[in-house]
Tab-separated table of C-alpha atoms and ligand atoms in Angstrom:
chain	number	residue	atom	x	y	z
A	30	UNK	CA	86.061	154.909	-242.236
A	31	UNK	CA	87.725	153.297	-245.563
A	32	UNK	CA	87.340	154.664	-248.563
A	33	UNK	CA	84.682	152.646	-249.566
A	34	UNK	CA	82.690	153.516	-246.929
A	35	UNK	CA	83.492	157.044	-247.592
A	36	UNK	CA	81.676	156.440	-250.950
A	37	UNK	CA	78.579	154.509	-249.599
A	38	UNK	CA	75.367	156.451	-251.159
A	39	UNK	CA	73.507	158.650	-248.999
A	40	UNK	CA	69.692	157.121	-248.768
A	41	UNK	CA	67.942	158.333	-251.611
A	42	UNK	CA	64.434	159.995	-251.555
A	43	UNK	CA	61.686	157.666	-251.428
A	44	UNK	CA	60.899	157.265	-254.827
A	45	UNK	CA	57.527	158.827	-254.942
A	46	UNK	CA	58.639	161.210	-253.000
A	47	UNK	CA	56.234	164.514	-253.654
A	48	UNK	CA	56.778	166.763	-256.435
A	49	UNK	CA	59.226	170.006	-254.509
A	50	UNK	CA	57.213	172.660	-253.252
A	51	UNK	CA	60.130	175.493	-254.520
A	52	UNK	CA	63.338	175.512	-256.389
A	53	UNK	CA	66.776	175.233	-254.279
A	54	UNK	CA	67.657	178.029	-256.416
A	55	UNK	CA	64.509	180.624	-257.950
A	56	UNK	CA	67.093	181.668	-261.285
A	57	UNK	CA	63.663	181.878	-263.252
A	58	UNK	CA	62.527	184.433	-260.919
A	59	UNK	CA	65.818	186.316	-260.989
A	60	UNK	CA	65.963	186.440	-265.018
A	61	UNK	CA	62.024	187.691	-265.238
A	62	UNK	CA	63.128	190.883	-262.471
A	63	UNK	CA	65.704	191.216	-265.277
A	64	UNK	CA	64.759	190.216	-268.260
A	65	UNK	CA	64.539	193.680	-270.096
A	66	UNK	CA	67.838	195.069	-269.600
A	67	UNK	CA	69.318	191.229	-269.977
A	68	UNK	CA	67.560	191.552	-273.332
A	69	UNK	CA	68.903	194.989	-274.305
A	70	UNK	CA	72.199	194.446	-272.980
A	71	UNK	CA	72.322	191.092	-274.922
A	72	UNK	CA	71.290	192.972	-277.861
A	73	UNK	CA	74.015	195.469	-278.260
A	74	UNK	CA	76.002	192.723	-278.080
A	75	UNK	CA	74.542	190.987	-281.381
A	76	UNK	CA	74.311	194.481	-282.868
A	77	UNK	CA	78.008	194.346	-282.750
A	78	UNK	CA	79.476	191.383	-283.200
A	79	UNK	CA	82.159	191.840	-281.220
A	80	UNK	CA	82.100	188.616	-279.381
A	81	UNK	CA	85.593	187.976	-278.393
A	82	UNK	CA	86.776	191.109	-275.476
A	83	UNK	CA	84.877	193.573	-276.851
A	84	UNK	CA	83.911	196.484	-274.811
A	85	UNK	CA	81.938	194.886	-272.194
A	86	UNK	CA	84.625	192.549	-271.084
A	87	UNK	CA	87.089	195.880	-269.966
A	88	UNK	CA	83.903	197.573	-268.530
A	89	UNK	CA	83.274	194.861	-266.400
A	90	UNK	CA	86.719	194.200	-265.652
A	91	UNK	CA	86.386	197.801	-264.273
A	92	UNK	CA	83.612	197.603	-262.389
A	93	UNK	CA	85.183	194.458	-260.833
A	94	UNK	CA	88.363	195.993	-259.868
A	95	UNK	CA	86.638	199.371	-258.579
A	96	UNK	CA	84.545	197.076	-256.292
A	97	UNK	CA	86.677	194.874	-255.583
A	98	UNK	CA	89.497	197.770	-254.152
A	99	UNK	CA	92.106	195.777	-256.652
A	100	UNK	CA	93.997	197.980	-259.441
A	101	UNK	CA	93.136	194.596	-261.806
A	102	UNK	CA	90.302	192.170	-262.808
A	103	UNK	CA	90.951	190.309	-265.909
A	104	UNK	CA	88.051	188.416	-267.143
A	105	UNK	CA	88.632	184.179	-268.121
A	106	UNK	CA	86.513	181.553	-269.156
A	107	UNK	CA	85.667	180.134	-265.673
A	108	UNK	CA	86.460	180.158	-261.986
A	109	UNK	CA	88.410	177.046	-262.526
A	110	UNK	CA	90.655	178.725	-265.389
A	111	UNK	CA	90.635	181.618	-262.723
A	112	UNK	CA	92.321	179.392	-260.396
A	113	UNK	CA	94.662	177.690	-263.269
A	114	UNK	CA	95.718	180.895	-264.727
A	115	UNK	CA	96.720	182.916	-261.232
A	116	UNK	CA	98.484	179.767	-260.482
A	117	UNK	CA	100.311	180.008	-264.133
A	118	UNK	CA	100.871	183.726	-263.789
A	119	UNK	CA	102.724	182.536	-260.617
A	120	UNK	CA	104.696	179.964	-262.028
A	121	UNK	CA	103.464	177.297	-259.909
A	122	UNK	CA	105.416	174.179	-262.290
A	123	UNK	CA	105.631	170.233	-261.593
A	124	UNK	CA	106.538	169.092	-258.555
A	125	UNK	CA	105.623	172.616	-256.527
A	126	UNK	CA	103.287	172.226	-253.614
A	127	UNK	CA	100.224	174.511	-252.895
A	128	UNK	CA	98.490	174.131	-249.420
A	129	UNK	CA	94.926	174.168	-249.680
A	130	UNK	CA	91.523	172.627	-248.002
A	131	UNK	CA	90.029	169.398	-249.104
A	132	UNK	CA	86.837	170.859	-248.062
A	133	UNK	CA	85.891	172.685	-250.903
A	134	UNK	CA	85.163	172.136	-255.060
A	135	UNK	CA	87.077	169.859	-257.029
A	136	UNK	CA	88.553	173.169	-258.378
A	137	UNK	CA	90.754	173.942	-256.117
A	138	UNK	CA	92.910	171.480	-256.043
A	139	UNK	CA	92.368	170.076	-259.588
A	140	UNK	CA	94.130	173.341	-260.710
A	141	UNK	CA	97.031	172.446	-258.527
A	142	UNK	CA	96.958	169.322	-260.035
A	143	UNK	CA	96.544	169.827	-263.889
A	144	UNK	CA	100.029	171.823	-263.277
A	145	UNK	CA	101.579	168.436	-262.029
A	146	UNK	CA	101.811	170.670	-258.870
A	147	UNK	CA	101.097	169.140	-255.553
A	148	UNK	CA	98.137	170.010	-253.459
A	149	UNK	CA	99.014	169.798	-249.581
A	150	UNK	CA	95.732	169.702	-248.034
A	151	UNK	CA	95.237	170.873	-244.651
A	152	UNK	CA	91.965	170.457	-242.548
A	153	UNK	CA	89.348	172.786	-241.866
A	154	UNK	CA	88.264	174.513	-238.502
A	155	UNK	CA	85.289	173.167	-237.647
A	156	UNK	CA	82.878	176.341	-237.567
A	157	UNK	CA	83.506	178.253	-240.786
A	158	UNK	CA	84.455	175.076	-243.007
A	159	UNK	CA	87.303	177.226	-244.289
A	160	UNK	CA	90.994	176.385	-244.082
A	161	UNK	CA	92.645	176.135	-240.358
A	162	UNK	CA	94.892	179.184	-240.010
A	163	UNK	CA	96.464	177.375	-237.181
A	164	UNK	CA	97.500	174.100	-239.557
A	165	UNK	CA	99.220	176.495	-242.478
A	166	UNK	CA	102.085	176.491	-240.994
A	167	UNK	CA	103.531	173.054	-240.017
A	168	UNK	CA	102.297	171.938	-243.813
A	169	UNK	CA	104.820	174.123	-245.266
A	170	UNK	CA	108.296	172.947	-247.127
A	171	UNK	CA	110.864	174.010	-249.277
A	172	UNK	CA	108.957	173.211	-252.360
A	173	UNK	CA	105.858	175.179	-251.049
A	174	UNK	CA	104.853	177.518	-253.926
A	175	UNK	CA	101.674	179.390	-252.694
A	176	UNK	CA	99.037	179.009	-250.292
A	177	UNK	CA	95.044	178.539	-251.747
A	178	UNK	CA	92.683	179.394	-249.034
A	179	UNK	CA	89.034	178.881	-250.243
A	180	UNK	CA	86.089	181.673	-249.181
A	181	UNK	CA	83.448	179.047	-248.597
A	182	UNK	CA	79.670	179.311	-248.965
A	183	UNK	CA	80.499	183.437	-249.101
A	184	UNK	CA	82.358	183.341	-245.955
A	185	UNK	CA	85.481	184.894	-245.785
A	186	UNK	CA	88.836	182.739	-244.254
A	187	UNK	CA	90.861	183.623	-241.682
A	188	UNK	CA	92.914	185.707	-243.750
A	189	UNK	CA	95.053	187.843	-241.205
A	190	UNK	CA	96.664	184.706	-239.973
A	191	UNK	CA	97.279	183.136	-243.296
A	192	UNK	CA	98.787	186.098	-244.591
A	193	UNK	CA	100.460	186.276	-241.669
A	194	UNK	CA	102.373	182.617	-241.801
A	195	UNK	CA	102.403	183.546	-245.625
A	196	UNK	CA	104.658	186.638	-245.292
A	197	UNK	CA	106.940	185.094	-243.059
A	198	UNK	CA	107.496	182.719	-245.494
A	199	UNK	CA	107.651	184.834	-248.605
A	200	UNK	CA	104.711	183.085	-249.894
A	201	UNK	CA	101.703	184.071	-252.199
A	202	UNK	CA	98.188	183.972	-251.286
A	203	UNK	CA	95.765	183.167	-253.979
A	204	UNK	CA	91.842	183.378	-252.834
A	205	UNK	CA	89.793	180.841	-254.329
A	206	UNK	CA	86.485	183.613	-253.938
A	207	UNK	CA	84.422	181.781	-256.522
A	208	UNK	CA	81.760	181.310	-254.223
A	209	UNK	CA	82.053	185.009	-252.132
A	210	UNK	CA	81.684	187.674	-254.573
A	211	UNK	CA	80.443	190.966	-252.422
A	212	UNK	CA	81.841	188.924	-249.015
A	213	UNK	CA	83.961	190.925	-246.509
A	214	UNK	CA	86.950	190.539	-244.375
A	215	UNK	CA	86.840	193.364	-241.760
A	216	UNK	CA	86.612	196.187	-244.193
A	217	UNK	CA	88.271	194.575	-247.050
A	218	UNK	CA	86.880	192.704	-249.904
A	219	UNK	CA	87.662	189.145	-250.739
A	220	UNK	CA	89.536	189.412	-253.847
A	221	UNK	CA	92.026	192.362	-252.555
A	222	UNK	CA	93.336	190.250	-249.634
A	223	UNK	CA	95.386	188.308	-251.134
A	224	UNK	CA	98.394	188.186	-254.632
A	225	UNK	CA	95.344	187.170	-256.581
A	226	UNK	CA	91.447	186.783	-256.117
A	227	UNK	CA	90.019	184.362	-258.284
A	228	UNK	CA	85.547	184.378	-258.883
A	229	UNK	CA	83.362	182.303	-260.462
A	230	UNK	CA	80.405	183.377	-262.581
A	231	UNK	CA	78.792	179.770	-263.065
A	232	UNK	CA	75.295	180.592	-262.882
A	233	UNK	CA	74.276	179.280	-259.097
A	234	UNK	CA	77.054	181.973	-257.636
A	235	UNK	CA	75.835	185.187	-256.107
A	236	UNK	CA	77.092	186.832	-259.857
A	237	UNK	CA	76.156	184.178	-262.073
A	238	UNK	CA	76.156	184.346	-265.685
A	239	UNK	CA	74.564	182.573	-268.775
A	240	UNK	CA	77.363	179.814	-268.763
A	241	UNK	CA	80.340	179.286	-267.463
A	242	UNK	CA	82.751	182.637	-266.536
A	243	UNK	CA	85.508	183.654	-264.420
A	244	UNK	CA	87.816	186.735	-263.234
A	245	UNK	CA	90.710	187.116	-261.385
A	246	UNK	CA	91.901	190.166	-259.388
A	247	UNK	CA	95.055	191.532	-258.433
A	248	UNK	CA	96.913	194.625	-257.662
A	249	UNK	CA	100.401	193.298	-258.711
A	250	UNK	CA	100.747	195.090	-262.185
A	251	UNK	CA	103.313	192.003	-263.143
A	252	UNK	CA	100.677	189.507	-262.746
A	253	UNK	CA	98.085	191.204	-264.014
A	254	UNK	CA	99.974	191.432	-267.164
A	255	UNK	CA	101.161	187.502	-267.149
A	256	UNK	CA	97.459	186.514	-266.582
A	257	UNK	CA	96.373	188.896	-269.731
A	258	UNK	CA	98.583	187.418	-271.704
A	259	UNK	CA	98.054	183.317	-270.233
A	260	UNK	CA	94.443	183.980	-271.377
A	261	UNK	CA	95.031	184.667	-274.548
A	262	UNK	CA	97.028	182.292	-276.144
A	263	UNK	CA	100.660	183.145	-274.573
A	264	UNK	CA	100.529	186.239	-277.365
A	265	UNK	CA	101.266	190.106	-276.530
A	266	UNK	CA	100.930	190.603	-280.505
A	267	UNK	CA	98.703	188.634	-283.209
A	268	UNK	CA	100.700	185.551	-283.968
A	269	UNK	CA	103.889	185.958	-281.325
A	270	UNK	CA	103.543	183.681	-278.262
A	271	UNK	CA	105.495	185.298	-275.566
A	272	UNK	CA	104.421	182.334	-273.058
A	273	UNK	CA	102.825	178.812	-273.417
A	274	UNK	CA	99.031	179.906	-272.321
A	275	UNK	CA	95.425	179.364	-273.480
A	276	UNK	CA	92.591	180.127	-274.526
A	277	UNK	CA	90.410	181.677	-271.902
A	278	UNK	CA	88.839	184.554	-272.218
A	279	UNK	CA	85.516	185.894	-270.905
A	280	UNK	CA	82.483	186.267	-273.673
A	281	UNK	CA	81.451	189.998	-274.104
A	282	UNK	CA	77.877	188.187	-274.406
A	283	UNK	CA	78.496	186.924	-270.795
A	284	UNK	CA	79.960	190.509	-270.128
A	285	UNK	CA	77.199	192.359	-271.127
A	286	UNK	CA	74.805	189.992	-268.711
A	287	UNK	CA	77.032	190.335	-265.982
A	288	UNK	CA	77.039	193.719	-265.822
A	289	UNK	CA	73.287	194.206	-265.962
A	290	UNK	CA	73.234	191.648	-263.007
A	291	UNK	CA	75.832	192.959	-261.099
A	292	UNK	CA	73.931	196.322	-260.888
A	293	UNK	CA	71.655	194.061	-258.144
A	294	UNK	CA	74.411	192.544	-256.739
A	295	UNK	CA	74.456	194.043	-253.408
A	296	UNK	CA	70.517	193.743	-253.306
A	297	UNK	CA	70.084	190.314	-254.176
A	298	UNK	CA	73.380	189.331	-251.169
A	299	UNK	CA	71.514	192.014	-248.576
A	300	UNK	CA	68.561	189.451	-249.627
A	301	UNK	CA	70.257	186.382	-248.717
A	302	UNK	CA	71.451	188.087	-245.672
A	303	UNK	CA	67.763	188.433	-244.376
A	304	UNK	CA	66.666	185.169	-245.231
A	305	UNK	CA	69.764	184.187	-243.114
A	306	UNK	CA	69.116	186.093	-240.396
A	307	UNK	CA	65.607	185.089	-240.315
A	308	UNK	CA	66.354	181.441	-240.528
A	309	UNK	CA	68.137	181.953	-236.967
A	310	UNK	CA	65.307	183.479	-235.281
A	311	UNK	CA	63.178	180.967	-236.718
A	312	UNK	CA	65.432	177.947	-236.063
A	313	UNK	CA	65.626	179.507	-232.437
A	314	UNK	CA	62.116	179.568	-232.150
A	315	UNK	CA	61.883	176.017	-232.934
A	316	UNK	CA	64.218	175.435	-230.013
A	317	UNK	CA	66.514	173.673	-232.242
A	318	UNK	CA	69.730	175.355	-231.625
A	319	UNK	CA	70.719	171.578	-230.007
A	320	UNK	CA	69.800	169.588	-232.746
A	321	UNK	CA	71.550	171.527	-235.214
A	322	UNK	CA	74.358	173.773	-235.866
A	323	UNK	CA	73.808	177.105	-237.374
A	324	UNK	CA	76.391	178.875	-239.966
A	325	UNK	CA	78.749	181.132	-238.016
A	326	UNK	CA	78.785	184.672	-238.774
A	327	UNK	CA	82.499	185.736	-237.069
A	328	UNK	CA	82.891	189.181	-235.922
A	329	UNK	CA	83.791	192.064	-238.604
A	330	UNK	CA	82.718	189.341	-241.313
A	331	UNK	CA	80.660	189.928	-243.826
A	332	UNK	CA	78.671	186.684	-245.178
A	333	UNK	CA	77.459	186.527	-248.658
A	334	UNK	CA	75.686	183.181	-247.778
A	335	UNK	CA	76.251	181.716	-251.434
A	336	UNK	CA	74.634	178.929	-249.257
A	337	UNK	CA	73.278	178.722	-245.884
A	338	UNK	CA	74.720	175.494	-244.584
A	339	UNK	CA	73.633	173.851	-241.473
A	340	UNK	CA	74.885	170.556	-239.684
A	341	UNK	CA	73.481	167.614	-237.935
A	342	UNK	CA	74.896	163.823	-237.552
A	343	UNK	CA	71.376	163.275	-238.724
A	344	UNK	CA	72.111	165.028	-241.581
A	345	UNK	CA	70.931	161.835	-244.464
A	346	UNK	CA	67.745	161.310	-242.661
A	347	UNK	CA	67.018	165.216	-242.461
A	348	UNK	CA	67.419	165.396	-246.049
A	349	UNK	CA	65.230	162.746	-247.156
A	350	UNK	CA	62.639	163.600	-244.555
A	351	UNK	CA	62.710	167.221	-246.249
A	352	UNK	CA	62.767	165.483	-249.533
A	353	UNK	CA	59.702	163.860	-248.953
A	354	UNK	CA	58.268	166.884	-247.521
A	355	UNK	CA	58.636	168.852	-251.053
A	356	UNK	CA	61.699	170.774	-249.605
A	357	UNK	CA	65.147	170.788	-251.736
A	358	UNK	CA	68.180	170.830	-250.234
A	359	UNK	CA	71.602	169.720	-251.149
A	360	UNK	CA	75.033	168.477	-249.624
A	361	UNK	CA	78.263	170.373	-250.416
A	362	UNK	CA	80.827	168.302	-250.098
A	363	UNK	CA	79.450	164.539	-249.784
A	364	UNK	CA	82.977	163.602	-249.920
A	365	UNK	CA	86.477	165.734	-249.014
A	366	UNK	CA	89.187	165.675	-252.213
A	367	UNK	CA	91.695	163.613	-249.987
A	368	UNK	CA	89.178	160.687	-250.166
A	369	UNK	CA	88.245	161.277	-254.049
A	370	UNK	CA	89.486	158.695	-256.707
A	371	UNK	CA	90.919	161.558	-258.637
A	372	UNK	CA	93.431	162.594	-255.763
A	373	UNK	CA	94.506	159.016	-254.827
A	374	UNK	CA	97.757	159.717	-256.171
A	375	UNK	CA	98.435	161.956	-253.279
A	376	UNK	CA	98.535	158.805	-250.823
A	377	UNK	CA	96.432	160.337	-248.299
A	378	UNK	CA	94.416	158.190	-245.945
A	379	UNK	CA	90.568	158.353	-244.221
A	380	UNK	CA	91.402	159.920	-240.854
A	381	UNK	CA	93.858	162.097	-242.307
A	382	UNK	CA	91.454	165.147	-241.958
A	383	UNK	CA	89.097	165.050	-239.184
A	384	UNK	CA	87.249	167.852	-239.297
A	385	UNK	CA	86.626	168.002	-243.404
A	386	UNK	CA	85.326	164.103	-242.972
A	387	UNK	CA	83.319	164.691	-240.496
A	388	UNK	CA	81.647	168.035	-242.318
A	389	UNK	CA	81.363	166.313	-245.075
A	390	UNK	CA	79.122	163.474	-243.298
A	391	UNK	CA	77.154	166.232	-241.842
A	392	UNK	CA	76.576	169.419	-243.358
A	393	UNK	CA	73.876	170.340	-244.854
A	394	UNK	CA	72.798	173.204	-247.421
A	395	UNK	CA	69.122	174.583	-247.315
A	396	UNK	CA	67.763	176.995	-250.051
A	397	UNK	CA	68.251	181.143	-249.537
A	398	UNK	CA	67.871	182.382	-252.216
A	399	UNK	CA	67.126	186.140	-252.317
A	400	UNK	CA	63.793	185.654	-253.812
A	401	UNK	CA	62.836	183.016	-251.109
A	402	UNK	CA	59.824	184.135	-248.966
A	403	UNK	CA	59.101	184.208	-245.406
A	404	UNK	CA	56.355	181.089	-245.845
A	405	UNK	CA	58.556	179.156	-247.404
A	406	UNK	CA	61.367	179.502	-244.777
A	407	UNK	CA	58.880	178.818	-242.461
A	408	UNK	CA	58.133	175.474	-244.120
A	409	UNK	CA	61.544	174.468	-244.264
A	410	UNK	CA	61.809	175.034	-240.307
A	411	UNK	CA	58.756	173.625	-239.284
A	412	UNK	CA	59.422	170.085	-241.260
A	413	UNK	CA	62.706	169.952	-239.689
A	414	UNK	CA	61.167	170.786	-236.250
A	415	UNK	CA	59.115	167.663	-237.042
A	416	UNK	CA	61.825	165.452	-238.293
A	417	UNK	CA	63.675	165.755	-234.437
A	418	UNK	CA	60.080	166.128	-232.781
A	419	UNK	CA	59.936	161.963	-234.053
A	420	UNK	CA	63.068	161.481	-232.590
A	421	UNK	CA	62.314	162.594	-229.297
B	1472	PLP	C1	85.136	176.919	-254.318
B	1472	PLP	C2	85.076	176.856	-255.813
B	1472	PLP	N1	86.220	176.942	-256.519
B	1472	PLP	C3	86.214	176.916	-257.851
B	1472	PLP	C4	85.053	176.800	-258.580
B	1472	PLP	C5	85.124	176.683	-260.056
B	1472	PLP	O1	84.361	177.633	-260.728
B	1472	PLP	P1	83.736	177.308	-262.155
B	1472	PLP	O2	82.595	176.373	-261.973
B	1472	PLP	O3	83.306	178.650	-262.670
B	1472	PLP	O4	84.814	176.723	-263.006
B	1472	PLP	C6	83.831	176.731	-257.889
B	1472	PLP	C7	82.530	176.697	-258.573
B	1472	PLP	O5	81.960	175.902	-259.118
B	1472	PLP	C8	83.846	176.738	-256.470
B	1472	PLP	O6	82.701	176.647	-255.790
């Protein structure tokens, strides 16, 4: 594959293709369960005016951290600034390297490289989609500065090895958990396995706000400190800049909504969980375990199924079968950083990493959203029952 070929265009729908039958993503249905205590929460807010960390940014920095297990959460303006400012707090400078996926948002590694850091990307293993615990190691030098797994789709990584190569190389982890709020590894929580935790709150992540919002969690009262004062500007006190930092702070309007949401956190994931699990019996009763690959769920994990990702070399005709069928789906990643115009700096070549090029030709992501119902699940598995049944 070149890299032109790696940016051929996947077919596109036929163009009067049917109007969908259901949203990838219901978050019309989510607000109306909500929409009262969004509304009074919002309200208090206005009542106020106390926009900029007002009460409801500590609160739900709180609530974070107590759920969390980390002594910290500090609250940012997104999951990307999440990402820049642990990385900052860290002192990751020009010329450092950080070993991370290129399987994964351009987030990761763009906050690597807006530091003129270097990301070292290192493949995937081919069930989870998350970083290769096995491949850490040999990708490390003397300039290596931390190591950035990513929590994929709500699946935690393999974080007893990584932390494992990392401590033996006096390394810190930072978890990129912007897409595994609530996930679980063993009986830890992503966000405490690691120096920092870093979590999105763009609106189509299990905690999603109004807009963009991020936090990032840590137990290391040091960097907790660095990262409150990055956020802000650099400054400890009005108008003294202890540090060169920014402005990135989390909205007490998006504070005040993210609380009332996060009070059905754990419902709405337990949610996606069943529509999981009930996507495997009914993919099983199909019979098409063969013609496609089902998520992995790996022992003493705990899946927050941000998305429910499957896999087939079929995968473009799949999707525009379903899309002509009324059924959304989408593809994260079409294409792996390494082979993005954005990272061609980092010379690497199309072959480099296997098992990311290949995912990203194949995988997948079908709707499960918590509010998703057992007909339309249905739908989705008996159109793509049809779709091999016309290949047999
Ligand atoms: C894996 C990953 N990392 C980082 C981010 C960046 O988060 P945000 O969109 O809040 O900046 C996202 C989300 O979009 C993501 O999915």
């Amino acid at each position: 594959m070149n890299s032109r070929q790696s940016f051929a265009k996947p077919p596109s729908p036929h163009p009067s293709a049917p109007k969908l039958l259901f949203p990838f993503l219901d978050l019309k249905a989510e607000y109306a369960s909500m929409k009262e205590e969004i509304g009074t929460a919002v309200e208090k807010v206005l009542e106020s005016q106390q926009f900029i960390m007002g009460p409801e940014v500590r609160q739900l920095e709180a609530e974070i951290a107590a759920f969390v297990g980390s002594r910290f959460a500090l609250g940012c303006a997104s999951g990307s600034d999440a990402l820049l400012l642990a990385l900052m707090a860290l002192e990751v400078d020009s010329g450092d390297e950080v070993i991370t996926p290129p399987f994964t948002f351009v987030a990761t590694a763009g906050s690597i490289s807006r530091l003129k850091a270097r990301p070292v990307f290192v493949d995937i293993d081919r069930e989870t989609y998350n970083l290769d615990p096995t491949l850490v190691e040999a990708a490390i030098t003397s300039r290596t500065k931390a190591i950035m797994p990513v929590h994929l789709f709500g699946l935690a990584a393999e974080m007893e090895k990584i932390n494992e190569t990392a401590r033996a190389h006096h390394l810190p982890v930072i978890e990129d958990a912007a897409q595994a709020i609530g996930a679980r590894y063993h009986d830890r929580n992503v966000g405490n396995l690691g120096a920092c935790g870093c979590f999105s709150f763009f609106p189509s992540k299990n905690l999603g706000g109004a807009g963009d919002g991020g936090m990032i969690t840590t137990s290391d009262p040091e960097l907790a400190d660095r990262i409150s004062v990055l956020r802000d500007h650099g400054s400890r006190k009005k108008y003294q800049y202890d540090l060169l930092g920014m402005n990135s702070r989390l909205d007490s309007l998006q504070a005040a909504i993210l609380m009332v949401k996060f009070r059905h956190l754990e419902a709405m994931a337990q949610a996606r969980r069943r529509n999981a699990d009930r996507y495997r019996q009914l993919f099983r009763q199909a019979g098409l375990e063969k013609s496609i690959v089902l998520p992995v769920q790996p022992e003493g994990l705990h899946h927050v199924y941000n998305q429910f990702v499957i896999r087939t070399p079929q995968r473009d005709q799949l999707r525009e079968h379903l899309r002509n069928c009324g059924i959304p789906t989408e593809i994260y990643y079409p294409f792996p950083l390494h082979l993005q115009p954005a990272f061609a700096g980092l010379g690497y070549r199309p072959g480099e990493f296997p098992e990311s090029e290949e995912a990203s030709q194949q995988v997948l992501a079908l709707p499960v959203f918590p509010q998703m119902t057992e007909e339309q699940q249905k739908m989705v598995v008996d159109e793509t029952a049809d779709f091999f049944a016309e290949r047999k």
